[in-house]
PDB file of C-alpha atoms in Angstrom:
ATOM      1  CA  MET A   1       0.000   0.000   0.000  1.00 62.00           C
ATOM      2  CA  LYS A   2       1.445   3.348  -1.052  1.00 72.00           C
ATOM      3  CA  THR A   3       1.856   5.925   1.717  1.00 81.00           C
ATOM      4  CA  SER A   4       0.348   9.336   0.919  1.00 92.00           C
ATOM      5  CA  ALA A   5       2.630  12.296   0.230  1.00 93.00           C
ATOM      6  CA  SER A   6       1.212  14.177   3.224  1.00 94.00           C
ATOM      7  CA  LYS A   7       2.047  11.295   5.596  1.00 96.00           C
ATOM      8  CA  LEU A   8       5.573  11.109   4.199  1.00 96.00           C
ATOM      9  CA  ALA A   9       5.985  14.871   4.660  1.00 96.00           C
ATOM     10  CA  THR A  10       4.868  14.448   8.283  1.00 97.00           C
ATOM     11  CA  LEU A  11       7.306  11.559   8.726  1.00 97.00           C
ATOM     12  CA  ASP A  12      10.116  13.863   7.525  1.00 96.00           C
ATOM     13  CA  ILE A  13       9.210  16.390  10.242  1.00 97.00           C
ATOM     14  CA  VAL A  14       9.277  13.648  12.901  1.00 97.00           C
ATOM     15  CA  LEU A  15      12.576  12.121  11.721  1.00 96.00           C
ATOM     16  CA  ASN A  16      14.245  15.534  11.404  1.00 95.00           C
ATOM     17  CA  GLY A  17      13.079  16.471  14.903  1.00 95.00           C
ATOM     18  CA  LEU A  18      14.464  13.242  16.339  1.00 95.00           C
ATOM     19  CA  MET A  19      17.835  13.741  14.660  1.00 94.00           C
ATOM     20  CA  ARG A  20      18.098  17.405  15.655  1.00 94.00           C
ATOM     21  CA  ARG A  21      17.690  16.692  19.373  1.00 93.00           C
ATOM     22  CA  TYR A  22      19.783  13.546  19.200  1.00 94.00           C
ATOM     23  CA  LYS A  23      22.725  15.510  17.724  1.00 93.00           C
ATOM     24  CA  GLU A  24      22.418  18.029  20.564  1.00 91.00           C
ATOM     25  CA  ARG A  25      22.659  15.239  23.156  1.00 90.00           C
ATOM     26  CA  VAL A  26      25.390  13.158  21.528  1.00 92.00           C
ATOM     27  CA  PRO A  27      28.528  15.199  20.702  1.00 91.00           C
ATOM     28  CA  ASP A  28      30.081  12.120  19.007  1.00 93.00           C
ATOM     29  CA  VAL A  29      27.539  12.547  16.187  1.00 94.00           C
ATOM     30  CA  GLY A  30      28.896  15.968  15.234  1.00 94.00           C
ATOM     31  CA  ILE A  31      32.514  14.824  15.595  1.00 95.00           C
ATOM     32  CA  ILE A  32      31.931  11.814  13.315  1.00 96.00           C
ATOM     33  CA  LEU A  33      29.870  13.653  10.683  1.00 95.00           C
ATOM     34  CA  GLU A  34      32.285  16.596  10.499  1.00 95.00           C
ATOM     35  CA  ALA A  35      35.275  14.222  10.231  1.00 96.00           C
ATOM     36  CA  MET A  36      33.562  12.339   7.395  1.00 97.00           C
ATOM     37  CA  VAL A  37      33.220  15.598   5.456  1.00 96.00           C
ATOM     38  CA  SER A  38      36.676  17.001   6.314  1.00 96.00           C
ATOM     39  CA  ASP A  39      38.374  13.687   5.431  1.00 95.00           C
ATOM     40  CA  GLY A  40      36.558  13.695   2.081  1.00 95.00           C
ATOM     41  CA  ILE A  41      34.557  10.514   2.727  1.00 96.00           C
ATOM     42  CA  VAL A  42      31.338  12.347   1.831  1.00 95.00           C
ATOM     43  CA  ALA A  43      30.809  15.732   0.185  1.00 95.00           C
ATOM     44  CA  SER A  44      28.006  16.594   2.603  1.00 93.00           C
ATOM     45  CA  VAL A  45      26.331  15.169   5.690  1.00 91.00           C
ATOM     46  CA  ASP A  46      23.202  14.731   3.549  1.00 90.00           C
ATOM     47  CA  ASP A  47      25.030  11.998   1.577  1.00 91.00           C
ATOM     48  CA  ILE A  48      25.153   9.689   4.638  1.00 93.00           C
ATOM     49  CA  GLU A  49      22.608   6.861   4.657  1.00 94.00           C
ATOM     50  CA  ASN A  50      20.829   6.249   7.975  1.00 95.00           C
ATOM     51  CA  ASP A  51      20.521   2.452   8.205  1.00 96.00           C
ATOM     52  CA  HIS A  52      18.181   2.448  11.212  1.00 97.00           C
ATOM     53  CA  ILE A  53      17.156   4.286  14.356  1.00 97.00           C
ATOM     54  CA  ALA A  54      16.287   2.612  17.651  1.00 96.00           C
ATOM     55  CA  PHE A  55      13.990   3.230  20.587  1.00 96.00           C
ATOM     56  CA  ARG A  56      13.556   1.577  23.998  1.00 96.00           C
ATOM     57  CA  THR A  57      10.224   1.106  25.770  1.00 97.00           C
ATOM     58  CA  MET A  58       8.699  -0.273  28.973  1.00 97.00           C
ATOM     59  CA  GLY A  59       6.454  -3.340  28.580  1.00 97.00           C
ATOM     60  CA  VAL A  60       3.538  -2.145  30.705  1.00 97.00           C
ATOM     61  CA  PRO A  61      -0.170  -1.594  29.907  1.00 93.00           C
ATOM     62  CA  GLN A  62      -0.803   1.611  27.895  1.00 95.00           C
ATOM     63  CA  LEU A  63       2.860   1.799  26.817  1.00 97.00           C
ATOM     64  CA  GLY A  64       5.495  -0.454  25.237  1.00 97.00           C
ATOM     65  CA  VAL A  65       5.716  -1.467  21.606  1.00 98.00           C
ATOM     66  CA  GLN A  66       1.945  -1.857  21.126  1.00 97.00           C
ATOM     67  CA  SER A  67       1.594   1.884  21.817  1.00 97.00           C
ATOM     68  CA  PHE A  68       4.820   3.197  20.314  1.00 97.00           C
ATOM     69  CA  GLU A  69       4.494   1.374  16.984  1.00 98.00           C
ATOM     70  CA  LYS A  70       1.180   3.126  16.209  1.00 98.00           C
ATOM     71  CA  ILE A  71       3.163   6.255  15.366  1.00 98.00           C
ATOM     72  CA  PHE A  72       5.354   4.723  12.672  1.00 98.00           C
ATOM     73  CA  LEU A  73       2.781   2.258  11.323  1.00 98.00           C
ATOM     74  CA  HIS A  74       0.697   5.378  10.580  1.00 97.00           C
ATOM     75  CA  TYR A  75       3.491   6.671   8.308  1.00 97.00           C
ATOM     76  CA  GLY A  76       3.685   3.458   6.297  1.00 97.00           C
ATOM     77  CA  TYR A  77       6.272   1.440   8.225  1.00 98.00           C
ATOM     78  CA  GLU A  78       5.657  -2.331   8.214  1.00 98.00           C
ATOM     79  CA  LYS A  79       6.306  -4.568  11.216  1.00 98.00           C
ATOM     80  CA  ARG A  80       8.764  -7.388  10.530  1.00 98.00           C
ATOM     81  CA  ASP A  81      10.706  -9.910  12.649  1.00 97.00           C
ATOM     82  CA  HIS A  82      10.536 -10.421  16.406  1.00 97.00           C
ATOM     83  CA  TYR A  83      13.658 -10.918  18.551  1.00 96.00           C
ATOM     84  CA  PHE A  84      13.880 -12.194  22.145  1.00 96.00           C
ATOM     85  CA  PHE A  85      16.746 -11.377  24.502  1.00 96.00           C
ATOM     86  CA  GLU A  86      16.443 -13.784  27.398  1.00 96.00           C
ATOM     87  CA  GLY A  87      19.329 -12.513  29.531  1.00 95.00           C
ATOM     88  CA  LYS A  88      18.361  -8.860  29.183  1.00 96.00           C
ATOM     89  CA  LYS A  89      14.610  -9.654  29.497  1.00 97.00           C
ATOM     90  CA  LEU A  90      13.703  -7.858  26.278  1.00 97.00           C
ATOM     91  CA  ASP A  91      11.524  -8.304  23.221  1.00 98.00           C
ATOM     92  CA  ALA A  92      12.154  -6.340  20.033  1.00 97.00           C
ATOM     93  CA  TRP A  93      10.762  -5.876  16.543  1.00 98.00           C
ATOM     94  CA  TRP A  94      11.996  -4.090  13.468  1.00 98.00           C
ATOM     95  CA  TYR A  95       9.954  -2.070  10.995  1.00 98.00           C
ATOM     96  CA  ALA A  96      10.600  -1.659   7.275  1.00 97.00           C
ATOM     97  CA  PRO A  97      10.300   1.936   5.994  1.00 97.00           C
ATOM     98  CA  PRO A  98       7.934   3.312   3.346  1.00 96.00           C
ATOM     99  CA  ARG A  99      10.806   4.691   1.236  1.00 95.00           C
ATOM    100  CA  GLU A 100      14.282   3.315   0.544  1.00 92.00           C
ATOM    101  CA  THR A 101      15.737   6.613   1.804  1.00 93.00           C
ATOM    102  CA  ASP A 102      14.098   6.266   5.254  1.00 96.00           C
ATOM    103  CA  PRO A 103      15.783   4.453   8.139  1.00 97.00           C
ATOM    104  CA  ARG A 104      14.543   1.073   9.341  1.00 97.00           C
ATOM    105  CA  ILE A 105      13.233   1.283  12.920  1.00 98.00           C
ATOM    106  CA  PHE A 106      14.190  -1.079  15.757  1.00 97.00           C
ATOM    107  CA  VAL A 107      11.984  -0.942  18.869  1.00 98.00           C
ATOM    108  CA  SER A 108      12.758  -2.931  22.003  1.00 97.00           C
ATOM    109  CA  GLU A 109      10.620  -3.458  25.091  1.00 98.00           C
ATOM    110  CA  LEU A 110      11.519  -4.452  28.644  1.00 98.00           C
ATOM    111  CA  ARG A 111       9.642  -7.515  29.920  1.00 98.00           C
ATOM    112  CA  VAL A 112       8.786  -5.733  33.172  1.00 98.00           C
ATOM    113  CA  GLY A 113       6.907  -8.758  34.544  1.00 98.00           C
ATOM    114  CA  ASP A 114      10.152 -10.800  34.403  1.00 98.00           C
ATOM    115  CA  LEU A 115      11.940  -8.488  36.857  1.00 98.00           C
ATOM    116  CA  SER A 116      12.038  -8.754  40.658  1.00 98.00           C
ATOM    117  CA  GLU A 117       9.005  -7.525  42.585  1.00 98.00           C
ATOM    118  CA  GLU A 118      10.961  -4.522  43.854  1.00 98.00           C
ATOM    119  CA  SER A 119      12.012  -3.412  40.352  1.00 98.00           C
ATOM    120  CA  GLN A 120       8.462  -3.920  39.081  1.00 98.00           C
ATOM    121  CA  ARG A 121       7.131  -1.814  41.963  1.00 98.00           C
ATOM    122  CA  ILE A 122       9.567   1.021  41.190  1.00 98.00           C
ATOM    123  CA  ILE A 123       8.810   0.987  37.448  1.00 98.00           C
ATOM    124  CA  ARG A 124       5.028   0.861  37.929  1.00 98.00           C
ATOM    125  CA  SER A 125       5.132   3.713  40.452  1.00 98.00           C
ATOM    126  CA  TYR A 126       6.163   5.844  37.455  1.00 98.00           C
ATOM    127  CA  THR A 127       4.418   4.203  34.517  1.00 97.00           C
ATOM    128  CA  ASP A 128       1.076   3.997  36.385  1.00 97.00           C
ATOM    129  CA  GLU A 129       0.904   7.782  35.960  1.00 97.00           C
ATOM    130  CA  VAL A 130       0.111   7.029  32.301  1.00 96.00           C
ATOM    131  CA  THR A 131      -3.544   5.954  32.565  1.00 95.00           C
ATOM    132  CA  SER A 132      -4.370   5.624  28.861  1.00 97.00           C
ATOM    133  CA  ASP A 133      -2.408   4.894  25.700  1.00 97.00           C
ATOM    134  CA  PRO A 134      -0.853   8.295  24.808  1.00 96.00           C
ATOM    135  CA  ALA A 135      -0.564   7.367  21.117  1.00 97.00           C
ATOM    136  CA  ASP A 136      -4.372   7.196  20.895  1.00 97.00           C
ATOM    137  CA  SER A 137      -4.784  10.881  21.770  1.00 96.00           C
ATOM    138  CA  LEU A 138      -1.911  12.066  19.571  1.00 97.00           C
ATOM    139  CA  ASP A 139      -2.655  13.767  16.241  1.00 97.00           C
ATOM    140  CA  LEU A 140      -0.350  11.621  14.099  1.00 97.00           C
ATOM    141  CA  ASP A 141      -0.813  13.962  11.129  1.00 97.00           C
ATOM    142  CA  ASN A 142       0.777  16.814  13.100  1.00 97.00           C
ATOM    143  CA  GLY A 143       4.536  16.278  12.810  1.00 97.00           C
ATOM    144  CA  GLN A 144       5.420  18.947  15.368  1.00 97.00           C
ATOM    145  CA  ALA A 145       3.058  17.392  17.931  1.00 97.00           C
ATOM    146  CA  VAL A 146       4.556  13.914  17.415  1.00 97.00           C
ATOM    147  CA  ASP A 147       8.094  15.310  17.620  1.00 96.00           C
ATOM    148  CA  ALA A 148       7.216  17.082  20.890  1.00 96.00           C
ATOM    149  CA  PHE A 149       5.595  13.914  22.275  1.00 96.00           C
ATOM    150  CA  LEU A 150       8.711  11.814  21.602  1.00 95.00           C
ATOM    151  CA  HIS A 151      10.781  14.285  23.668  1.00 94.00           C
ATOM    152  CA  GLN A 152       8.426  14.982  26.570  1.00 93.00           C
ATOM    153  CA  PRO A 153       8.285  13.248  29.967  1.00 92.00           C
ATOM    154  CA  LEU A 154       5.759  10.410  30.181  1.00 94.00           C
ATOM    155  CA  TRP A 155       6.075  10.257  33.984  1.00 97.00           C
ATOM    156  CA  ARG A 156       7.639  12.270  36.803  1.00 97.00           C
ATOM    157  CA  THR A 157      11.425  12.672  36.962  1.00 97.00           C
ATOM    158  CA  PRO A 158      12.854   9.648  38.804  1.00 98.00           C
ATOM    159  CA  THR A 159      14.817   9.819  42.041  1.00 98.00           C
ATOM    160  CA  VAL A 160      18.495   8.904  42.079  1.00 98.00           C
ATOM    161  CA  ALA A 161      17.680   6.091  44.545  1.00 98.00           C
ATOM    162  CA  ASP A 162      15.119   4.525  42.166  1.00 98.00           C
ATOM    163  CA  TYR A 163      17.468   4.892  39.194  1.00 98.00           C
ATOM    164  CA  GLN A 164      20.340   3.227  41.063  1.00 97.00           C
ATOM    165  CA  SER A 165      18.098   0.460  42.386  1.00 98.00           C
ATOM    166  CA  LEU A 166      16.948  -0.379  38.828  1.00 98.00           C
ATOM    167  CA  LEU A 167      20.517  -0.118  37.511  1.00 97.00           C
ATOM    168  CA  LYS A 168      21.575  -3.022  39.738  1.00 97.00           C
ATOM    169  CA  GLU A 169      19.037  -5.391  38.140  1.00 97.00           C
ATOM    170  CA  SER A 170      18.465  -3.997  34.650  1.00 97.00           C
ATOM    171  CA  GLU A 171      20.618  -1.280  33.114  1.00 96.00           C
ATOM    172  CA  TYR A 172      18.025  -1.103  30.321  1.00 97.00           C
ATOM    173  CA  ALA A 173      15.265  -0.331  32.873  1.00 97.00           C
ATOM    174  CA  ALA A 174      17.353   2.458  34.410  1.00 97.00           C
ATOM    175  CA  TRP A 175      18.055   3.937  30.962  1.00 96.00           C
ATOM    176  CA  VAL A 176      14.353   4.041  30.017  1.00 97.00           C
ATOM    177  CA  ILE A 177      13.110   5.338  33.389  1.00 97.00           C
ATOM    178  CA  TYR A 178      15.219   8.456  32.818  1.00 96.00           C
ATOM    179  CA  ASN A 179      15.577   8.801  29.005  1.00 94.00           C
ATOM    180  CA  ARG A 180      12.123   7.539  27.966  1.00 91.00           C
ATOM    181  CA  TYR A 181      11.525   7.741  24.175  1.00 90.00           C
ATOM    182  CA  TYR A 182      14.681   9.702  23.380  1.00 89.00           C
ATOM    183  CA  LEU A 183      16.407   8.327  20.304  1.00 91.00           C
ATOM    184  CA  ASN A 184      18.732   5.577  21.569  1.00 94.00           C
ATOM    185  CA  HIS A 185      20.935   5.561  18.457  1.00 95.00           C
ATOM    186  CA  PHE A 186      21.105   6.230  14.763  1.00 94.00           C
ATOM    187  CA  THR A 187      23.177   4.113  12.403  1.00 97.00           C
ATOM    188  CA  ILE A 188      25.537   5.081   9.604  1.00 96.00           C
ATOM    189  CA  SER A 189      25.458   2.672   6.633  1.00 97.00           C
ATOM    190  CA  VAL A 190      29.106   2.137   5.728  1.00 97.00           C
ATOM    191  CA  HIS A 191      28.703  -0.188   2.714  1.00 96.00           C
ATOM    192  CA  ASN A 192      27.831   2.702   0.364  1.00 92.00           C
ATOM    193  CA  LEU A 193      30.834   4.791   1.385  1.00 96.00           C
ATOM    194  CA  PRO A 194      33.960   5.037  -0.829  1.00 94.00           C
ATOM    195  CA  ASP A 195      36.591   2.282  -0.822  1.00 92.00           C
ATOM    196  CA  ARG A 196      38.826   2.331   2.278  1.00 94.00           C
ATOM    197  CA  TYR A 197      35.774   3.263   4.391  1.00 97.00           C
ATOM    198  CA  ASN A 198      33.056   0.882   3.156  1.00 96.00           C
ATOM    199  CA  THR A 199      33.542  -1.915   5.689  1.00 97.00           C
ATOM    200  CA  VAL A 200      32.952  -1.806   9.433  1.00 98.00           C
ATOM    201  CA  ALA A 201      36.598  -2.821   9.959  1.00 97.00           C
ATOM    202  CA  THR A 202      38.046   0.084   7.965  1.00 97.00           C
ATOM    203  CA  PHE A 203      35.436   2.537   9.266  1.00 97.00           C
ATOM    204  CA  ASN A 204      36.309   1.550  12.855  1.00 98.00           C
ATOM    205  CA  ASP A 205      39.938   2.484  12.083  1.00 97.00           C
ATOM    206  CA  PHE A 206      38.764   5.904  10.884  1.00 97.00           C
ATOM    207  CA  LEU A 207      36.649   6.378  14.039  1.00 97.00           C
ATOM    208  CA  GLU A 208      39.450   5.435  16.420  1.00 97.00           C
ATOM    209  CA  LYS A 209      41.848   7.744  14.555  1.00 96.00           C
ATOM    210  CA  HIS A 210      39.435  10.544  15.479  1.00 95.00           C
ATOM    211  CA  GLY A 211      39.362   9.536  19.157  1.00 95.00           C
ATOM    212  CA  ILE A 212      35.989   7.756  19.139  1.00 95.00           C
ATOM    213  CA  LYS A 213      35.614   5.032  21.797  1.00 95.00           C
ATOM    214  CA  LEU A 214      34.014   1.812  20.518  1.00 97.00           C
ATOM    215  CA  ASN A 215      31.862  -0.802  22.264  1.00 97.00           C
ATOM    216  CA  THR A 216      34.039  -3.886  22.862  1.00 96.00           C
ATOM    217  CA  SER A 217      31.311  -6.307  24.035  1.00 95.00           C
ATOM    218  CA  GLY A 218      31.666  -9.442  21.896  1.00 93.00           C
ATOM    219  CA  GLY A 219      34.530  -7.719  20.043  1.00 96.00           C
ATOM    220  CA  LYS A 220      34.471  -4.349  18.295  1.00 97.00           C
ATOM    221  CA  ILE A 221      32.831  -5.916  15.220  1.00 97.00           C
ATOM    222  CA  LYS A 222      29.611  -7.880  15.749  1.00 97.00           C
ATOM    223  CA  ILE A 223      28.998 -10.352  12.885  1.00 96.00           C
ATOM    224  CA  SER A 224      25.771 -12.251  12.117  1.00 96.00           C
ATOM    225  CA  PRO A 225      26.121 -16.051  11.722  1.00 96.00           C
ATOM    226  CA  ASP A 226      25.426 -15.744   7.973  1.00 96.00           C
ATOM    227  CA  GLY A 227      28.215 -13.150   7.679  1.00 96.00           C
ATOM    228  CA  GLY A 228      25.838 -10.714   5.959  1.00 97.00           C
ATOM    229  CA  LEU A 229      25.446  -8.104   8.719  1.00 97.00           C
ATOM    230  CA  LEU A 230      28.433  -6.525  10.445  1.00 97.00           C
ATOM    231  CA  GLN A 231      27.947  -3.858  13.111  1.00 97.00           C
ATOM    232  CA  SER A 232      29.903  -1.728  15.543  1.00 98.00           C
ATOM    233  CA  ALA A 233      28.917   1.081  17.901  1.00 97.00           C
ATOM    234  CA  THR A 234      30.333   3.880  20.003  1.00 97.00           C
ATOM    235  CA  VAL A 235      30.092   3.822  23.772  1.00 96.00           C
ATOM    236  CA  ALA A 236      27.198   6.012  24.982  1.00 95.00           C
ATOM    237  CA  GLU A 237      27.853   9.604  25.962  1.00 88.00           C
ATOM    238  CA  MET A 238      27.691  10.302  29.683  1.00 92.00           C
ATOM    239  CA  LEU A 239      25.196  13.006  30.647  1.00 91.00           C
ATOM    240  CA  ASP A 240      25.018  15.170  33.755  1.00 94.00           C
ATOM    241  CA  ALA A 241      21.411  14.321  34.523  1.00 95.00           C
ATOM    242  CA  GLU A 242      19.151  16.152  36.938  1.00 96.00           C
ATOM    243  CA  PHE A 243      16.908  13.890  39.003  1.00 97.00           C
ATOM    244  CA  ALA A 244      14.064  14.571  41.437  1.00 97.00           C
ATOM    245  CA  LYS A 245      14.770  17.086  44.236  1.00 96.00           C
ATOM    246  CA  GLY A 246      17.567  18.596  42.135  1.00 96.00           C
ATOM    247  CA  GLU A 247      19.924  15.665  42.665  1.00 97.00           C
ATOM    248  CA  LYS A 248      22.555  15.184  39.942  1.00 97.00           C
ATOM    249  CA  LEU A 249      24.162  12.028  38.590  1.00 97.00           C
ATOM    250  CA  ARG A 250      26.287  11.182  35.533  1.00 95.00           C
ATOM    251  CA  ILE A 251      24.355   8.598  33.522  1.00 95.00           C
ATOM    252  CA  SER A 252      24.581   7.088  30.047  1.00 94.00           C
ATOM    253  CA  GLY A 253      22.719   8.737  27.198  1.00 93.00           C
ATOM    254  CA  SER A 254      22.729   7.747  23.522  1.00 94.00           C
ATOM    255  CA  TYR A 255      25.319   6.462  21.052  1.00 95.00           C
ATOM    256  CA  VAL A 256      26.073   5.954  17.340  1.00 96.00           C
ATOM    257  CA  GLU A 257      26.042   2.652  15.463  1.00 97.00           C
ATOM    258  CA  PHE A 258      27.610   1.568  12.153  1.00 97.00           C
ATOM    259  CA  ALA A 259      26.307  -1.150   9.849  1.00 98.00           C
ATOM    260  CA  GLU A 260      27.673  -3.008   6.843  1.00 97.00           C
ATOM    261  CA  ARG A 261      25.126  -5.058   4.907  1.00 97.00           C
ATOM    262  CA  LYS A 262      26.640  -7.459   2.383  1.00 97.00           C
ATOM    263  CA  VAL A 263      25.119  -8.039  -1.048  1.00 96.00           C
ATOM    264  CA  LEU A 264      23.003 -11.212  -0.991  1.00 96.00           C
ATOM    265  CA  PRO A 265      24.582 -14.192  -2.817  1.00 95.00           C
ATOM    266  CA  GLU A 266      21.887 -14.213  -5.524  1.00 95.00           C
ATOM    267  CA  PHE A 267      22.835 -10.626  -6.500  1.00 96.00           C
ATOM    268  CA  ALA A 268      26.609 -11.096  -6.352  1.00 93.00           C
ATOM    269  CA  GLU A 269      26.966 -10.516 -10.114  1.00 94.00           C
ATOM    270  CA  LEU A 270      25.178  -7.141 -10.111  1.00 94.00           C
ATOM    271  CA  PRO A 271      27.344  -4.150 -11.084  1.00 93.00           C
ATOM    272  CA  ALA A 272      28.105  -1.980  -8.038  1.00 88.00           C
ATOM    273  CA  ASN A 273      26.191   1.025  -9.422  1.00 88.00           C
ATOM    274  CA  GLU A 274      22.989  -1.046  -9.693  1.00 92.00           C
ATOM    275  CA  ILE A 275      22.962  -2.345  -6.104  1.00 94.00           C
ATOM    276  CA  LYS A 276      20.037  -1.027  -4.064  1.00 93.00           C
ATOM    277  CA  ARG A 277      18.948  -1.643  -0.494  1.00 93.00           C
ATOM    278  CA  LYS A 278      16.772  -4.591  -1.564  1.00 94.00           C
ATOM    279  CA  HIS A 279      19.845  -6.433  -2.855  1.00 96.00           C
ATOM    280  CA  ARG A 280      21.579  -6.443   0.533  1.00 97.00           C
ATOM    281  CA  ARG A 281      21.144  -8.445   3.763  1.00 97.00           C
ATOM    282  CA  ASP A 282      18.073  -6.954   5.492  1.00 96.00           C
ATOM    283  CA  GLY A 283      16.720  -7.151   9.023  1.00 96.00           C
ATOM    284  CA  PHE A 284      18.723  -7.584  12.201  1.00 96.00           C
ATOM    285  CA  GLU A 285      20.541 -10.231  14.215  1.00 94.00           C
ATOM    286  CA  ALA A 286      19.764 -10.940  17.880  1.00 92.00           C
ATOM    287  CA  GLY A 287      23.365 -11.868  18.707  1.00 91.00           C
ATOM    288  CA  ASN A 288      24.687  -8.567  17.328  1.00 94.00           C
ATOM    289  CA  ALA A 289      21.951  -6.479  18.946  1.00 95.00           C
ATOM    290  CA  ASP A 290      22.481  -8.152  22.321  1.00 91.00           C
ATOM    291  CA  LYS A 291      26.038  -6.768  22.445  1.00 95.00           C
ATOM    292  CA  ILE A 292      25.125  -3.366  20.993  1.00 94.00           C
ATOM    293  CA  PHE A 293      22.533  -2.806  23.760  1.00 93.00           C
ATOM    294  CA  GLU A 294      25.546  -2.738  26.091  1.00 93.00           C
ATOM    295  CA  SER A 295      26.784   0.565  24.604  1.00 93.00           C
ATOM    296  CA  THR A 296      24.797   2.231  27.409  1.00 94.00           C
ATOM    297  CA  TYR A 297      25.844  -0.270  30.102  1.00 95.00           C
ATOM    298  CA  THR A 298      28.360   0.597  32.842  1.00 93.00           C
ATOM    299  CA  THR A 299      30.603  -2.285  31.688  1.00 93.00           C
ATOM    300  CA  GLN A 300      31.260  -0.164  28.572  1.00 94.00           C
ATOM    301  CA  THR A 301      30.794   3.445  29.749  1.00 93.00           C
ATOM    302  CA  GLY A 302      33.014   2.788  32.783  1.00 89.00           C
ATOM    303  CA  ARG A 303      35.974   1.504  30.766  1.00 80.00           C
TER     304      ARG A 303
END
């Protein structure tokens, strides 16, 4: 089903709003993009392909993926594969975009009911403030309203004590209780970059030359079993966050990811200038994603 031009125009407003605020929060984004231009990898930042963007949610009534996905399904995204992360107590789905130029979307959800009673109590003391599905009262045809919604508090500002209590059991839970729907990461597609930069391995060298710290969980390069999807990520930026009662704490914010999608074997003979997104490995890989989640974890940010 073709998405209307007006919905796509609204989607552009939402995506641009997400990226604008994300760049403000994650200084690594500016460093990387400016270095790509100054080193002659791309002529302009607009030439960089955004492979996917990711969000984190709480799996509670009125919220979670079932609420969040309504926004992007409205703009013509299509829900695809489900992934389960047993150790981290997460479910996730990815969504295919309406246009080849739009990023895929990856949305994860904490299985709140799988946590200890104390962590569930803390989380619900906040999320219970949301008494109805907020996506149902949102005007999805108003891009500015959706952009504002994705950056506004859904519940009261947490206390440092609650944040630290959650952090001990689920670093994901602590991240969401403070950061909510803020963009967790955006992803630079490296396979369309010029030679010398068009693999995750060579792009990692470029990043480290510019002082960027990479996630080392499972190795700097995460590779899918089929060898078709290679990913790396920065370590999340630390933010001076203000909690309830004016208390301050340095916590992890968002990060940048890099993806290399190999051409599928059946299209191996295609000339390079004819290769489109549909000819490359699509979707995601649970094993890769499991390690990339840890870009915001203290095991990485504390290195």
